Short mmCIF file of C-alpha atoms in Angstrom, two decimals:
data_model
loop_
_atom_site.label_atom_id
_atom_site.label_comp_id
_atom_site.label_asym_id
_atom_site.label_seq_id
_atom_site.Cartn_x
_atom_site.Cartn_y
_atom_site.Cartn_z
CA MET Q 1 5.67 -69.42 27.29
CA THR Q 2 2.56 -67.26 27.65
CA THR Q 3 3.36 -63.62 28.22
CA ALA Q 4 1.33 -60.87 29.81
CA ALA Q 5 0.94 -59.25 26.41
CA THR Q 6 -0.70 -62.37 24.94
CA LEU Q 7 -3.05 -62.56 27.92
CA ALA Q 8 -4.11 -58.92 27.63
CA PRO Q 9 -7.64 -58.66 26.24
CA PRO Q 10 -8.02 -56.89 22.90
CA ALA Q 11 -9.21 -53.32 23.00
CA ARG Q 12 -12.96 -53.02 22.87
CA PRO Q 13 -14.50 -51.25 19.85
CA ALA Q 14 -15.75 -48.44 22.07
CA GLU Q 15 -12.25 -47.95 23.47
CA ARG Q 16 -10.70 -47.92 19.99
CA LEU Q 17 -13.31 -45.38 18.90
CA ARG Q 18 -12.58 -43.18 21.89
CA THR Q 19 -8.83 -43.12 21.24
CA SER Q 20 -8.86 -42.86 17.44
CA THR Q 21 -11.67 -40.33 16.94
CA PRO Q 22 -9.72 -37.25 18.16
CA TRP Q 23 -6.90 -38.06 15.74
CA TRP Q 24 -9.25 -38.29 12.77
CA MET Q 25 -10.93 -35.04 13.72
CA ALA Q 26 -7.54 -33.37 14.16
CA LEU Q 27 -6.43 -34.46 10.68
CA LEU Q 28 -9.67 -33.38 9.05
CA THR Q 29 -9.70 -30.00 10.78
CA ALA Q 30 -6.02 -29.31 10.12
CA GLY Q 31 -6.61 -30.17 6.45
CA ALA Q 32 -9.62 -27.87 6.27
CA ALA Q 33 -7.63 -25.10 7.91
CA PHE Q 34 -4.62 -25.53 5.65
CA SER Q 35 -6.86 -25.42 2.59
CA GLY Q 36 -7.77 -21.91 3.71
CA THR Q 37 -4.57 -20.61 2.19
CA GLY Q 38 -6.07 -21.14 -1.28
CA SER Q 39 -4.47 -18.56 -3.53
CA ALA Q 40 -4.49 -15.90 -0.79
CA THR Q 41 -1.25 -13.94 -0.69
CA LEU Q 42 0.63 -12.92 2.42
CA ASN Q 43 -0.56 -9.70 4.02
CA GLY Q 44 1.33 -7.08 5.98
CA ASP Q 45 1.09 -8.88 9.32
CA GLU Q 46 2.45 -12.10 7.82
CA LEU Q 47 5.23 -10.20 6.12
CA ALA Q 48 6.06 -8.72 9.51
CA THR Q 49 6.45 -12.31 10.73
CA ILE Q 50 8.97 -12.93 7.94
CA SER Q 51 10.82 -9.72 8.78
CA ALA Q 52 11.04 -10.57 12.48
CA ALA Q 53 11.81 -14.27 12.06
CA SER Q 54 14.56 -13.56 9.51
CA ARG Q 55 16.59 -11.53 11.99
CA SER Q 56 19.24 -12.84 14.31
CA LEU Q 57 18.30 -13.62 17.91
CA ALA Q 58 19.96 -10.36 18.94
CA GLY Q 59 18.03 -8.55 16.22
CA MET Q 60 14.73 -10.01 17.44
CA TRP Q 61 15.52 -8.91 20.97
CA GLU Q 62 16.29 -5.41 19.71
CA LEU Q 63 12.97 -5.37 17.82
CA ALA Q 64 11.07 -6.63 20.88
CA GLN Q 65 12.30 -3.65 22.90
CA HIS Q 66 10.50 -1.28 20.53
CA ILE Q 67 7.56 -3.09 18.93
CA ASP Q 68 5.76 -6.46 19.06
CA GLY Q 69 7.51 -7.50 22.25
CA HIS Q 70 4.47 -9.57 23.26
CA PHE Q 71 4.91 -11.57 20.03
CA LEU Q 72 8.48 -12.54 20.94
CA PRO Q 73 7.67 -16.21 21.83
CA TYR Q 74 5.96 -16.68 18.46
CA TYR Q 75 8.76 -14.92 16.59
CA LEU Q 76 11.31 -17.16 18.30
CA PHE Q 77 9.43 -20.25 17.14
CA MET Q 78 9.11 -18.90 13.59
CA HIS Q 79 12.80 -17.94 13.58
CA PHE Q 80 13.76 -21.62 13.73
CA TRP Q 81 10.84 -22.75 11.55
CA ALA Q 82 11.80 -20.29 8.80
CA MET Q 83 15.30 -21.74 8.64
CA ALA Q 84 13.76 -24.41 6.40
CA GLY Q 85 12.23 -21.83 4.05
CA THR Q 86 9.86 -18.90 3.75
CA ALA Q 87 7.40 -20.17 1.14
CA GLU Q 88 3.78 -19.18 1.78
CA LEU Q 89 2.57 -22.71 2.51
CA TRP Q 90 5.52 -23.47 4.79
CA LEU Q 91 5.04 -20.29 6.81
CA ARG Q 92 1.33 -21.01 7.26
CA LEU Q 93 1.68 -24.71 8.06
CA PRO Q 94 2.31 -24.23 11.83
CA SER Q 95 -1.02 -22.45 12.20
CA ALA Q 96 -2.83 -25.35 10.48
CA LEU Q 97 -1.07 -27.81 12.77
CA ALA Q 98 -2.12 -25.73 15.78
CA ILE Q 99 -5.72 -25.88 14.57
CA GLY Q 100 -5.38 -29.67 14.36
CA VAL Q 101 -4.17 -29.78 17.96
CA ALA Q 102 -7.11 -27.61 19.01
CA ALA Q 103 -9.51 -30.00 17.24
CA TRP Q 104 -7.97 -33.04 18.97
CA LEU Q 105 -8.34 -31.43 22.38
CA LEU Q 106 -11.83 -30.15 21.57
CA THR Q 107 -12.98 -33.63 20.56
CA ASP Q 108 -11.72 -35.15 23.78
CA LEU Q 109 -13.04 -32.32 25.93
CA GLY Q 110 -16.49 -32.79 24.38
CA ARG Q 111 -16.27 -36.49 25.21
CA ARG Q 112 -15.30 -35.73 28.79
CA LEU Q 113 -18.16 -33.30 29.26
CA HIS Q 114 -20.84 -35.32 27.46
CA SER Q 115 -19.99 -38.04 24.93
CA VAL Q 116 -17.81 -38.98 21.98
CA ARG Q 117 -20.70 -37.80 19.82
CA ALA Q 118 -20.55 -34.32 21.37
CA GLY Q 119 -16.81 -34.09 20.80
CA VAL Q 120 -17.07 -35.12 17.16
CA ILE Q 121 -19.87 -32.66 16.44
CA ALA Q 122 -17.97 -29.84 18.20
CA ALA Q 123 -14.81 -30.54 16.19
CA ALA Q 124 -16.81 -30.78 12.95
CA VAL Q 125 -18.48 -27.43 13.63
CA PHE Q 126 -15.07 -25.96 14.44
CA ALA Q 127 -13.66 -27.28 11.15
CA ILE Q 128 -16.31 -25.62 8.97
CA LEU Q 129 -15.91 -22.15 10.45
CA PRO Q 130 -14.51 -19.62 7.92
CA SER Q 131 -12.56 -18.05 10.79
CA VAL Q 132 -10.73 -21.37 11.23
CA SER Q 133 -9.89 -21.45 7.53
CA TYR Q 134 -8.61 -17.87 7.80
CA PHE Q 135 -6.50 -18.11 10.95
CA GLY Q 136 -5.51 -21.71 10.27
CA ALA Q 137 -3.72 -20.48 7.15
CA PHE Q 138 -2.31 -17.29 8.61
CA ALA Q 139 1.32 -16.84 9.63
CA ARG Q 140 0.49 -15.18 12.94
CA PRO Q 141 -0.02 -16.62 16.45
CA TYR Q 142 -3.83 -16.60 16.63
CA ALA Q 143 -4.23 -20.32 15.86
CA PHE Q 144 -1.58 -21.06 18.50
CA ALA Q 145 -3.57 -19.01 21.00
CA ALA Q 146 -6.77 -20.93 20.23
CA ALA Q 147 -4.98 -24.27 20.64
CA ALA Q 148 -3.39 -23.17 23.91
CA VAL Q 149 -6.75 -22.04 25.30
CA VAL Q 150 -8.42 -25.38 24.46
CA PHE Q 151 -5.40 -27.12 26.01
CA SER Q 152 -5.88 -25.13 29.21
CA PHE Q 153 -9.55 -26.12 29.57
CA TRP Q 154 -8.75 -29.75 28.72
CA ALA Q 155 -5.92 -29.85 31.27
CA LEU Q 156 -8.13 -28.19 33.88
CA HIS Q 157 -10.82 -30.83 33.38
CA ARG Q 158 -8.24 -33.56 34.00
CA ALA Q 159 -6.89 -31.79 37.06
CA VAL Q 160 -10.30 -31.20 38.64
CA GLU Q 161 -11.26 -34.78 37.82
CA ARG Q 162 -8.41 -36.10 40.01
CA PRO Q 163 -7.30 -33.17 42.15
CA GLY Q 164 -4.91 -35.27 44.18
CA GLU Q 165 -2.55 -35.97 41.27
CA ALA Q 166 0.10 -33.26 41.29
CA ARG Q 167 1.29 -33.97 37.75
CA ARG Q 168 -2.11 -32.98 36.39
CA TRP Q 169 -1.82 -29.59 38.04
CA VAL Q 170 1.69 -29.22 36.64
CA LEU Q 171 0.28 -29.88 33.17
CA TYR Q 172 -2.46 -27.32 33.80
CA GLY Q 173 0.12 -24.73 34.88
CA LEU Q 174 2.07 -25.42 31.70
CA ALA Q 175 -1.11 -24.93 29.65
CA VAL Q 176 -1.73 -21.58 31.34
CA ALA Q 177 1.83 -20.51 30.54
CA LEU Q 178 1.31 -21.46 26.88
CA VAL Q 179 -1.86 -19.36 26.80
CA CYS Q 180 0.11 -16.40 28.10
CA CYS Q 181 2.93 -16.91 25.60
CA SER Q 182 0.73 -17.48 22.55
CA HIS Q 183 -0.97 -14.08 22.59
CA LEU Q 184 -1.24 -11.45 25.28
CA PHE Q 185 -5.02 -11.10 25.07
CA ALA Q 186 -5.62 -14.85 25.11
CA VAL Q 187 -5.33 -14.52 28.89
CA LEU Q 188 -8.80 -12.97 28.90
CA VAL Q 189 -10.24 -16.50 28.92
CA LEU Q 190 -8.49 -17.44 32.15
CA PRO Q 191 -11.06 -15.82 34.52
CA ALA Q 192 -13.55 -18.36 33.15
CA HIS Q 193 -11.45 -21.09 34.80
CA LEU Q 194 -12.42 -19.74 38.20
CA ALA Q 195 -15.95 -21.06 37.68
CA LEU Q 196 -14.47 -24.49 38.46
CA ALA Q 197 -12.81 -23.39 41.71
CA ARG Q 198 -14.14 -25.12 44.79
CA ARG Q 199 -12.92 -26.34 48.15
CA GLY Q 200 -10.21 -28.93 47.60
CA VAL Q 201 -8.91 -27.55 44.32
CA LEU Q 202 -8.77 -23.80 44.95
CA LEU Q 203 -5.25 -23.80 46.41
CA ARG Q 204 -3.80 -25.96 43.64
CA MET Q 205 -5.61 -24.03 40.94
CA SER Q 206 -4.45 -20.71 42.33
CA ALA Q 207 -0.83 -21.89 42.44
CA ALA Q 208 -0.98 -23.16 38.84
CA LEU Q 209 -2.59 -19.93 37.62
CA ALA Q 210 -0.06 -17.78 39.49
CA ILE Q 211 3.00 -19.65 38.22
CA GLY Q 212 1.65 -20.15 34.72
CA GLY Q 213 0.62 -16.50 34.55
CA VAL Q 214 4.14 -15.14 35.01
CA PRO Q 215 4.71 -14.79 31.23
CA ALA Q 216 1.50 -12.75 30.98
CA ALA Q 217 2.77 -10.29 33.57
CA ALA Q 218 6.09 -9.88 31.76
CA LEU Q 219 4.61 -9.63 28.28
CA GLY Q 220 1.85 -7.34 29.54
CA LEU Q 221 4.38 -4.85 30.90
CA ILE Q 222 6.30 -4.99 27.62
CA GLY Q 223 3.11 -4.51 25.62
CA TYR Q 224 1.98 -1.56 27.72
CA GLY Q 225 5.33 0.11 27.20
CA GLU Q 226 4.93 -0.33 23.44
CA ARG Q 227 1.30 0.78 23.20
CA HIS Q 228 2.34 3.48 20.75
CA ALA Q 229 2.65 0.70 18.17
CA ILE Q 230 -1.12 0.12 18.28
CA SER Q 231 -2.12 3.77 18.29
CA TRP Q 232 -3.91 3.09 14.99
CA ILE Q 233 -6.65 1.14 16.82
CA PRO Q 234 -9.75 3.33 17.22
CA GLN Q 235 -11.79 3.47 20.39
CA ARG Q 236 -14.81 1.18 20.25
CA GLY Q 237 -18.17 1.17 21.97
CA PRO Q 238 -20.53 -1.63 23.04
CA GLU Q 239 -21.98 -1.72 19.53
CA VAL Q 240 -19.00 -3.85 18.43
CA TRP Q 241 -20.50 -6.77 20.34
CA LEU Q 242 -23.21 -6.96 17.68
CA LYS Q 243 -20.50 -8.10 15.26
CA PHE Q 244 -19.08 -10.67 17.66
CA PRO Q 245 -20.91 -13.72 16.18
CA LYS Q 246 -19.46 -12.93 12.75
CA MET Q 247 -16.00 -12.44 14.24
CA ALA Q 248 -15.99 -15.76 16.11
CA ALA Q 249 -17.46 -17.82 13.27
CA GLY Q 250 -16.15 -15.81 10.33
CA THR Q 251 -19.64 -15.45 8.87
CA THR Q 252 -22.77 -13.71 10.12
CA ALA Q 253 -25.60 -16.18 9.40
CA LEU Q 254 -23.78 -19.25 10.72
CA GLY Q 255 -22.44 -17.24 13.65
CA VAL Q 256 -25.94 -16.29 14.79
CA VAL Q 257 -27.17 -19.90 14.46
CA LEU Q 258 -24.21 -21.23 16.44
CA PHE Q 259 -24.64 -18.62 19.17
CA ALA Q 260 -28.24 -19.74 19.61
CA LEU Q 261 -27.04 -23.34 19.85
CA ALA Q 262 -24.29 -22.29 22.26
CA VAL Q 263 -26.84 -20.79 24.62
CA ALA Q 264 -28.81 -24.03 24.40
CA GLY Q 265 -25.64 -25.99 25.15
CA ALA Q 266 -24.90 -23.97 28.28
CA VAL Q 267 -28.50 -24.37 29.45
CA MET Q 268 -28.29 -28.11 28.80
CA LEU Q 269 -25.20 -28.42 31.00
CA TRP Q 270 -26.88 -26.40 33.73
CA THR Q 271 -30.18 -28.25 33.72
CA THR Q 272 -28.61 -31.69 33.44
CA ALA Q 273 -26.41 -31.00 36.44
CA ARG Q 274 -29.29 -29.50 38.40
CA ARG Q 275 -31.46 -32.53 37.68
CA GLY Q 276 -28.64 -34.79 38.80
CA ALA Q 277 -28.24 -32.80 42.00
CA SER Q 278 -31.96 -32.92 42.78
CA HIS Q 279 -31.81 -36.72 42.69
CA ALA Q 280 -28.68 -36.97 44.78
CA ALA Q 281 -29.04 -39.13 47.87
CA ASP Q 282 -26.78 -36.84 49.88
CA ARG Q 283 -28.50 -33.48 50.49
CA SER Q 284 -25.16 -31.79 51.21
CA GLU Q 285 -24.01 -32.87 47.72
CA ALA Q 286 -27.14 -31.35 46.25
CA ARG Q 287 -26.41 -28.05 47.94
CA SER Q 288 -22.88 -27.93 46.54
CA ARG Q 289 -22.19 -26.73 43.03
CA PRO Q 290 -22.34 -29.74 40.69
CA PRO Q 291 -19.46 -30.04 38.19
CA GLY Q 292 -21.82 -29.75 35.21
CA ARG Q 293 -23.18 -26.44 36.45
CA ALA Q 294 -19.65 -25.18 36.98
CA TRP Q 295 -18.75 -26.17 33.43
CA ALA Q 296 -21.80 -24.35 32.11
CA PHE Q 297 -20.41 -21.18 33.69
CA ALA Q 298 -16.85 -21.94 32.54
CA LEU Q 299 -17.74 -22.52 28.88
CA ALA Q 300 -20.08 -19.54 28.79
CA GLY Q 301 -17.30 -17.43 30.28
CA TRP Q 302 -14.85 -18.73 27.70
CA LEU Q 303 -17.19 -17.46 25.00
CA ILE Q 304 -18.36 -14.10 26.34
CA LEU Q 305 -15.69 -12.84 28.76
CA PRO Q 306 -12.96 -12.05 26.18
CA PRO Q 307 -15.00 -9.47 24.21
CA LEU Q 308 -16.31 -7.93 27.44
CA LEU Q 309 -12.88 -7.71 29.05
CA LEU Q 310 -11.14 -6.56 25.87
CA LEU Q 311 -13.51 -3.61 25.58
CA ALA Q 312 -12.99 -2.85 29.28
CA VAL Q 313 -9.20 -2.80 28.77
CA SER Q 314 -9.72 -0.51 25.78
CA HIS Q 315 -11.54 2.06 27.92
CA LEU Q 316 -9.43 1.71 31.05
CA LEU Q 317 -5.92 1.63 29.50
CA THR Q 318 -5.64 2.10 25.75
CA PRO Q 319 -7.74 1.10 22.70
CA VAL Q 320 -7.00 -2.55 21.94
CA TYR Q 321 -10.30 -3.94 20.62
CA VAL Q 322 -9.41 -5.78 17.41
CA ASP Q 323 -11.59 -8.64 16.19
CA ARG Q 324 -8.77 -11.09 15.53
CA TYR Q 325 -7.69 -10.94 19.17
CA LEU Q 326 -10.92 -12.81 19.97
CA PHE Q 327 -10.43 -15.86 17.76
CA VAL Q 328 -9.77 -17.82 20.98
CA THR Q 329 -13.55 -17.86 21.53
CA ALA Q 330 -14.25 -19.88 18.34
CA PRO Q 331 -13.56 -23.28 19.99
CA ALA Q 332 -15.98 -22.42 22.82
CA LEU Q 333 -18.66 -21.53 20.28
CA ALA Q 334 -18.18 -24.88 18.53
CA LEU Q 335 -18.03 -26.87 21.77
CA LEU Q 336 -21.22 -25.41 23.25
CA ALA Q 337 -23.01 -25.91 19.92
CA GLY Q 338 -21.77 -29.49 19.80
CA LEU Q 339 -23.03 -30.18 23.32
CA ALA Q 340 -26.45 -28.79 22.41
CA VAL Q 341 -26.79 -30.88 19.25
CA ALA Q 342 -25.50 -34.04 20.92
CA SER Q 343 -28.19 -33.64 23.60
CA VAL Q 344 -31.07 -33.83 21.14
CA PRO Q 345 -33.31 -36.59 22.57
CA ARG Q 346 -33.84 -38.42 19.28
CA PHE Q 347 -31.49 -38.87 16.33
CA PRO Q 348 -28.64 -36.68 17.61
CA VAL Q 349 -26.28 -37.98 14.92
CA VAL Q 350 -28.70 -36.94 12.21
CA ALA Q 351 -29.06 -33.56 13.91
CA GLY Q 352 -25.29 -33.19 13.95
CA VAL Q 353 -25.02 -33.98 10.23
CA VAL Q 354 -27.79 -31.48 9.45
CA VAL Q 355 -26.09 -28.72 11.46
CA VAL Q 356 -22.71 -29.32 9.79
CA LEU Q 357 -24.21 -29.43 6.29
CA LEU Q 358 -26.30 -26.32 6.96
CA GLY Q 359 -23.20 -24.62 8.27
CA CYS Q 360 -21.28 -25.47 5.10
CA VAL Q 361 -24.04 -23.95 2.97
CA LEU Q 362 -24.28 -20.77 5.07
CA ALA Q 363 -20.51 -20.34 5.21
CA PHE Q 364 -19.70 -21.17 1.58
CA PRO Q 365 -19.44 -17.54 0.32
CA ASP Q 366 -17.09 -16.62 3.18
CA HIS Q 367 -14.98 -19.75 2.59
CA ALA Q 368 -14.66 -18.78 -1.06
CA GLU Q 369 -13.64 -15.22 -0.12
CA VAL Q 370 -10.99 -16.41 2.32
CA ARG Q 371 -9.40 -18.49 -0.43
CA GLU Q 372 -9.28 -15.73 -3.05
CA GLU Q 373 -6.00 -14.07 -3.95
CA ASN Q 374 -7.12 -11.00 -2.01
CA GLY Q 375 -8.37 -13.15 0.86
CA ARG Q 376 -6.03 -11.42 3.30
CA PHE Q 377 -6.97 -7.93 2.01
CA GLU Q 378 -3.48 -6.95 0.87
CA ASN Q 379 -2.82 -8.27 -2.61
CA ILE Q 380 0.76 -7.49 -3.58
CA PRO Q 381 0.85 -9.77 -6.66
CA TRP Q 382 -2.14 -7.79 -7.97
CA ALA Q 383 -0.17 -4.58 -7.46
CA LEU Q 384 2.77 -6.05 -9.35
CA ARG Q 385 0.50 -6.90 -12.27
CA VAL Q 386 -0.86 -3.35 -12.33
CA ILE Q 387 2.63 -1.89 -12.49
CA LYS Q 388 3.63 -1.86 -16.13
CA ALA Q 389 7.18 -0.73 -15.67
CA GLU Q 390 9.09 0.98 -18.43
CA ARG Q 391 12.79 1.65 -18.53
CA ASP Q 392 13.93 4.15 -15.87
CA ASP Q 393 10.55 4.09 -14.05
CA ALA Q 394 10.81 4.70 -10.32
CA ILE Q 395 8.77 3.36 -7.43
CA VAL Q 396 8.03 5.05 -4.12
CA TYR Q 397 6.33 3.36 -1.17
CA GLY Q 398 3.78 5.24 0.89
CA GLN Q 399 4.76 3.10 3.87
CA SER Q 400 8.32 1.83 3.84
CA GLN Q 401 7.35 -1.55 5.35
CA LEU Q 402 5.53 -2.39 2.10
CA ARG Q 403 8.96 -2.92 0.62
CA THR Q 404 9.19 -6.28 2.44
CA GLY Q 405 6.22 -7.62 0.49
CA PHE Q 406 7.41 -6.32 -2.87
CA ASP Q 407 10.86 -7.78 -2.25
CA TYR Q 408 9.18 -11.10 -1.44
CA TYR Q 409 6.98 -11.27 -4.55
CA ALA Q 410 8.70 -9.07 -7.15
CA ASP Q 411 10.70 -10.20 -10.14
CA SER Q 412 13.47 -8.43 -12.07
CA LEU Q 413 11.03 -6.18 -13.94
CA MET Q 414 10.40 -3.87 -10.97
CA PRO Q 415 10.85 -0.10 -11.27
CA VAL Q 416 13.91 1.41 -9.59
CA ASP Q 417 13.48 1.77 -5.82
CA VAL Q 418 14.99 5.25 -5.72
CA LEU Q 419 14.52 5.86 -1.98
CA ARG Q 420 16.05 2.60 -0.75
CA ALA Q 421 18.93 3.33 1.59
CA GLY Q 422 19.69 -0.23 2.66
CA ASP Q 423 18.54 -3.82 2.40
CA VAL Q 424 18.20 -4.48 6.14
CA PRO Q 425 15.00 -3.41 7.96
CA GLN Q 426 15.28 -0.84 10.69
CA PRO Q 427 16.25 -2.53 13.97
CA ASP Q 428 13.43 -0.90 15.91
CA GLY Q 429 10.59 -1.68 13.48
CA PHE Q 430 9.49 -3.18 10.18
CA GLY Q 431 10.21 -0.16 7.99
CA HIS Q 432 13.30 0.24 5.84
CA PRO Q 433 15.80 3.11 5.86
CA GLU Q 434 15.05 5.59 3.08
CA HIS Q 435 16.57 8.71 1.58
CA SER Q 436 14.67 11.78 2.69
CA ASP Q 437 15.15 13.88 -0.48
CA VAL Q 438 12.35 12.62 -2.74
CA SER Q 439 12.82 15.40 -5.29
CA GLY Q 440 16.52 14.64 -5.66
CA ALA Q 441 15.91 10.90 -5.91
CA LEU Q 442 13.41 11.44 -8.74
CA GLU Q 443 15.63 13.80 -10.72
CA GLY Q 444 15.79 12.68 -14.35
CA ARG Q 445 12.76 10.40 -14.01
CA GLU Q 446 9.64 10.85 -16.13
CA ARG Q 447 7.36 8.32 -14.43
CA VAL Q 448 7.01 7.18 -10.85
CA TRP Q 449 4.77 4.51 -9.36
CA VAL Q 450 3.52 5.19 -5.84
CA VAL Q 451 2.08 2.34 -3.76
CA TRP Q 452 0.39 2.70 -0.40
CA ARG Q 453 -1.74 0.68 1.97
CA GLY Q 454 -5.30 2.00 2.03
CA ALA Q 455 -7.90 3.46 -0.29
CA LYS Q 456 -7.16 5.86 -3.14
CA LYS Q 457 -8.74 8.70 -1.18
CA ALA Q 458 -6.29 8.19 1.70
CA GLY Q 459 -3.34 9.15 -0.48
CA LEU Q 460 -4.85 11.52 -3.03
CA GLU Q 461 -6.75 13.72 -0.58
CA GLY Q 462 -5.23 15.29 2.49
CA ASP Q 463 -1.81 14.43 3.88
CA ALA Q 464 -2.35 10.94 5.33
CA ILE Q 465 0.32 9.57 2.94
CA PRO Q 466 3.11 12.20 2.96
CA ARG Q 467 5.07 10.50 0.16
CA VAL Q 468 2.29 11.30 -2.33
CA GLY Q 469 2.57 15.01 -1.55
CA GLU Q 470 6.35 14.88 -1.86
CA VAL Q 471 6.09 13.26 -5.30
CA ARG Q 472 3.73 16.02 -6.42
CA GLN Q 473 6.06 18.67 -5.06
CA ALA Q 474 8.84 17.08 -7.13
CA GLY Q 475 6.92 18.04 -10.29
CA PHE Q 476 4.69 15.02 -10.93
CA GLU Q 477 0.94 14.76 -11.47
CA LEU Q 478 -1.45 11.82 -11.19
CA SER Q 479 -1.99 9.81 -14.37
CA VAL Q 480 -3.97 6.80 -13.09
CA ALA Q 481 -4.75 5.14 -9.73
CA LYS Q 482 -6.20 1.72 -8.97
CA HIS Q 483 -7.27 0.08 -5.70
CA SER Q 484 -7.21 -3.66 -5.03
CA GLY Q 485 -10.79 -3.81 -3.73
CA ASP Q 486 -11.57 -4.77 -0.13
CA LEU Q 487 -10.34 -2.36 2.51
CA PRO Q 488 -7.72 -1.61 3.56
CA GLY Q 489 -6.22 -3.04 0.38
CA LEU Q 490 -3.48 -1.50 -1.72
CA THR Q 491 -3.51 1.50 -4.05
CA VAL Q 492 -1.18 1.71 -7.05
CA ALA Q 493 -0.85 5.15 -8.68
CA LEU Q 494 1.19 6.26 -11.67
CA PHE Q 495 2.52 9.83 -11.64
CA THR Q 496 4.10 11.47 -14.68
CA ARG Q 497 6.23 14.58 -14.83
CA ARG Q 498 4.35 17.76 -15.64
#
């Protein structure tokens, strides 16, 4: 008997290409991102992830009431992920997978806006960015935020494409909620969605944004109440925007080239849509905003609104301008560049290959730096190698939270941690309880190693690192001090009794 399945025509090559290409690009990009771990050791932020994820659910809730409350969704995910282990590669794997998801969605969004070619070039550009290699191998939520943002634009395209299908708006609302949960400042891309609002979709879009934005309101209130935790962030001025191309791409030269291409991509969308409108048979259609023109505004807003709005928040509420909060713009940079290259009138594939190869050459030094042992700028294994411990040596931490990293990497040859007052981190932060009497703790010791985050000058001059002064008051003088290199880095100093 002949069945419907046997009568179904085989998939056309073009259809197979359309469905398989995003998966290949996702695998390639996730692999490129995961390779970014190289020999780079965990830094303080990643160690904070371990500290938070290793607590009980009640302990995480207690922590969230004092610090990092807006990271609670990510910490909850990592709590269950870390049950299988806390090895460096395992902790960083979720970020690489998130980058792969972002690449899949970016490839398909490029196809929807232009062609399969545009999606492939956009994903390839995204894959070669040093920023992707950095945050794709970083045990923090920034890769999740980038993936959620691409998901939101992809879901919005599907919803606007068929505005009558309610399930597409439900998916869009879910994407907005994921943006809000991934990182508080990822929501700065959402105003760019409004460029696609028009009669017939405005009500549905508003409802999806309002419902999906509930987590942002809750996490925003929590974050504002804990703004003391980011008091270290300095106030910035408009001059920081000059560094934005390097921040988004992870390298200056390639970032500038891609920004030029991104502008060309936005112009291409605008002019193509305008040309299509000018040839429209219906004059009322020509007077309405064509979808391509709306997408030109939306993608441009995705790229430039976050740095503008983040600086505005910094001046209106509290300083919050930190470069890594803007990684969500990297997919927009790649997508607009991909659209521009794919629109080259002749030999667009060759143009795409040239751009990707040129990008690899320009970004090579930054890729190499990301993969160095000190690629995350806080090299604890280096500090352990510097410490040549002798019997009865002591160690004092300039910041008690450094203890988490030394506990993670250290072996049995460590000096005695004379100030340790317990093995469990403080419930309201990432520091550890310590004895306050430094002089008493060092009684009978001839040598003490002091480690702090920051340059040598920060601890040896002034009182920025109080523990250094307390060690000196206990009768010790500096013997030698070494710094790991790139700032902030780590400083290891040996003090001997006078």
